[in-house]
Amino acid sequence: MHLFPALEQRYSEEHQSAGEAQRLAQEIAFAPIVFQVSRLMLKYGILAQLSHAHHGLTRAQIAQAANISDYAAQVLLEASLSIGTVHTRDNRYFISKAGWFLLNDKMARVNLDFVQEICYQGMFDLDATLQSGKPEGLKVFGDWATI
């Protein structure tokens, strides 16, 4: 493989500490959950609510505004704390910088929608695709040879 010099430097050596590598391994393990929780935080408008609430919102306020149960709000908010898209203080929730970018960065939104609508379910069959050499995941869309 021929890479540009900057990429050659980046990909030819280990640049992470053991702790950073361990954290990345955990992020990879939980990536599908992170993706779906973050997508639902956008879908239900929770990140948008928080972006306009400079003094934060309580879980009850979030549940009511998003028209979801308290349980649903609790699950999404607790997961989002771990993900890093929200933070909390004095029983109120606030959007984080990462949450703000997820909400406002057009490329992030386009990529999130593309992965959800086109890639997510089909990727369950990646192993079969690699074994057969055919796009096995396309079956989620119908009986087509290509997308």
Short mmCIF file of C-alpha atoms in Angstrom, two decimals:
data_model
loop_
_atom_site.label_atom_id
_atom_site.label_comp_id
_atom_site.label_asym_id
_atom_site.label_seq_id
_atom_site.Cartn_x
_atom_site.Cartn_y
_atom_site.Cartn_z
CA MET A 1 0.00 0.00 0.00
CA HIS A 2 1.30 3.44 -0.90
CA LEU A 3 0.26 6.19 1.47
CA PHE A 4 0.92 9.90 1.57
CA PRO A 5 3.80 10.66 3.97
CA ALA A 6 1.56 12.06 6.70
CA LEU A 7 -0.63 8.96 6.56
CA GLU A 8 2.40 6.70 6.42
CA GLN A 9 3.64 8.24 9.67
CA ARG A 10 0.22 7.96 11.29
CA TYR A 11 -0.41 4.34 10.36
CA SER A 12 3.05 2.84 10.61
CA GLU A 13 3.42 3.10 14.39
CA GLU A 14 1.38 2.76 17.55
CA HIS A 15 0.42 6.19 18.87
CA GLN A 16 -1.85 5.25 21.76
CA SER A 17 -0.99 4.58 25.35
CA ALA A 18 -2.24 1.30 26.82
CA GLY A 19 -5.02 3.20 28.60
CA GLU A 20 -6.12 4.94 25.39
CA ALA A 21 -6.11 1.62 23.55
CA GLN A 22 -8.17 -0.01 26.29
CA ARG A 23 -10.68 2.85 26.16
CA LEU A 24 -10.91 2.52 22.37
CA ALA A 25 -11.54 -1.22 22.71
CA GLN A 26 -14.47 -0.47 25.03
CA GLU A 27 -15.80 2.16 22.61
CA ILE A 28 -15.69 -0.40 19.81
CA ALA A 29 -17.46 -3.01 21.95
CA PHE A 30 -20.30 -0.62 22.77
CA ALA A 31 -20.42 1.18 19.39
CA PRO A 32 -23.80 -0.23 18.28
CA ILE A 33 -25.40 0.89 21.54
CA VAL A 34 -23.71 4.29 21.36
CA PHE A 35 -24.97 4.69 17.79
CA GLN A 36 -28.58 3.75 18.51
CA VAL A 37 -28.85 5.77 21.73
CA SER A 38 -27.36 8.84 20.03
CA ARG A 39 -29.68 8.42 17.06
CA LEU A 40 -32.69 8.30 19.38
CA MET A 41 -31.49 11.34 21.32
CA LEU A 42 -31.68 13.17 18.00
CA LYS A 43 -34.93 11.55 16.84
CA TYR A 44 -36.78 12.44 20.04
CA GLY A 45 -35.36 15.98 19.97
CA ILE A 46 -33.62 15.63 23.30
CA LEU A 47 -30.29 17.06 22.13
CA ALA A 48 -32.15 19.93 20.48
CA GLN A 49 -34.06 20.61 23.72
CA LEU A 50 -30.84 20.63 25.69
CA SER A 51 -29.08 22.90 23.21
CA HIS A 52 -31.68 25.60 23.94
CA ALA A 53 -31.84 25.07 27.70
CA HIS A 54 -28.92 27.07 29.07
CA HIS A 55 -29.90 26.17 32.64
CA GLY A 56 -30.37 22.51 31.77
CA LEU A 57 -33.47 20.36 32.02
CA THR A 58 -34.66 17.76 34.50
CA ARG A 59 -35.35 14.22 33.37
CA ALA A 60 -39.08 14.83 33.83
CA GLN A 61 -38.96 17.94 31.64
CA ILE A 62 -37.08 16.01 28.97
CA ALA A 63 -39.51 13.08 29.06
CA GLN A 64 -42.50 15.40 28.78
CA ALA A 65 -41.05 17.50 25.94
CA ALA A 66 -39.94 14.40 24.02
CA ASN A 67 -43.26 12.65 24.66
CA ILE A 68 -41.52 9.57 26.06
CA SER A 69 -41.85 7.74 29.36
CA ASP A 70 -39.71 8.59 32.35
CA TYR A 71 -38.09 5.16 31.94
CA ALA A 72 -37.19 5.89 28.30
CA ALA A 73 -35.73 9.25 29.30
CA GLN A 74 -33.73 7.63 32.09
CA VAL A 75 -32.28 4.96 29.78
CA LEU A 76 -31.35 7.45 27.07
CA LEU A 77 -29.91 10.04 29.46
CA GLU A 78 -27.88 7.57 31.53
CA ALA A 79 -26.44 6.02 28.38
CA SER A 80 -25.73 9.49 26.97
CA LEU A 81 -23.81 10.39 30.11
CA SER A 82 -21.50 7.43 29.48
CA ILE A 83 -21.29 8.23 25.79
CA GLY A 84 -20.39 11.85 26.54
CA THR A 85 -23.13 13.63 24.59
CA VAL A 86 -24.69 15.05 27.77
CA HIS A 87 -23.53 15.91 31.27
CA THR A 88 -25.43 16.51 34.48
CA ARG A 89 -25.30 18.89 37.41
CA ASP A 90 -27.81 19.42 40.21
CA ASN A 91 -30.25 16.86 38.73
CA ARG A 92 -30.32 18.74 35.43
CA TYR A 93 -28.97 17.64 32.07
CA PHE A 94 -26.92 19.70 29.64
CA ILE A 95 -25.72 19.08 26.11
CA SER A 96 -21.97 18.45 25.79
CA LYS A 97 -19.71 19.62 22.97
CA ALA A 98 -19.93 16.17 21.38
CA GLY A 99 -23.73 16.29 21.64
CA TRP A 100 -23.74 19.76 20.07
CA PHE A 101 -21.68 18.52 17.11
CA LEU A 102 -23.89 15.47 16.70
CA LEU A 103 -26.87 17.83 16.56
CA ASN A 104 -25.37 20.56 14.37
CA ASP A 105 -22.63 19.07 12.19
CA LYS A 106 -24.27 18.33 8.84
CA MET A 107 -21.73 15.68 7.92
CA ALA A 108 -22.29 13.85 11.20
CA ARG A 109 -26.05 13.89 10.62
CA VAL A 110 -25.76 12.71 7.01
CA ASN A 111 -23.39 9.92 8.04
CA LEU A 112 -25.62 8.90 10.94
CA ASP A 113 -28.68 8.74 8.68
CA PHE A 114 -26.76 6.86 5.96
CA VAL A 115 -25.47 4.28 8.41
CA GLN A 116 -28.93 3.81 9.95
CA GLU A 117 -30.86 3.59 6.68
CA ILE A 118 -28.33 1.87 4.42
CA CYS A 119 -25.54 0.16 6.35
CA TYR A 120 -26.69 -0.88 9.81
CA GLN A 121 -28.84 -3.96 9.18
CA GLY A 122 -26.82 -5.11 6.18
CA MET A 123 -23.61 -5.11 8.21
CA PHE A 124 -24.94 -8.03 10.26
CA ASP A 125 -24.08 -10.13 7.21
CA LEU A 126 -20.55 -8.77 6.69
CA ASP A 127 -18.96 -12.10 7.63
CA ALA A 128 -21.13 -13.95 5.10
CA THR A 129 -20.33 -11.28 2.50
CA LEU A 130 -16.59 -11.70 3.03
CA GLN A 131 -16.91 -15.48 2.83
CA SER A 132 -19.05 -15.55 -0.32
CA GLY A 133 -17.66 -12.49 -2.08
CA LYS A 134 -21.24 -11.28 -2.67
CA PRO A 135 -23.17 -8.46 -0.93
CA GLU A 136 -25.18 -10.75 1.36
CA GLY A 137 -26.49 -7.85 3.44
CA LEU A 138 -28.51 -6.47 0.56
CA LYS A 139 -31.27 -8.94 1.38
CA VAL A 140 -32.54 -6.50 3.99
CA PHE A 141 -33.62 -4.23 1.09
CA GLY A 142 -35.00 -6.89 -1.22
CA ASP A 143 -33.83 -9.42 -3.77
CA TRP A 144 -31.37 -7.20 -5.61
CA ALA A 145 -27.89 -7.78 -7.02
CA THR A 146 -26.65 -4.33 -5.94
CA ILE A 147 -27.89 -1.35 -4.04
#
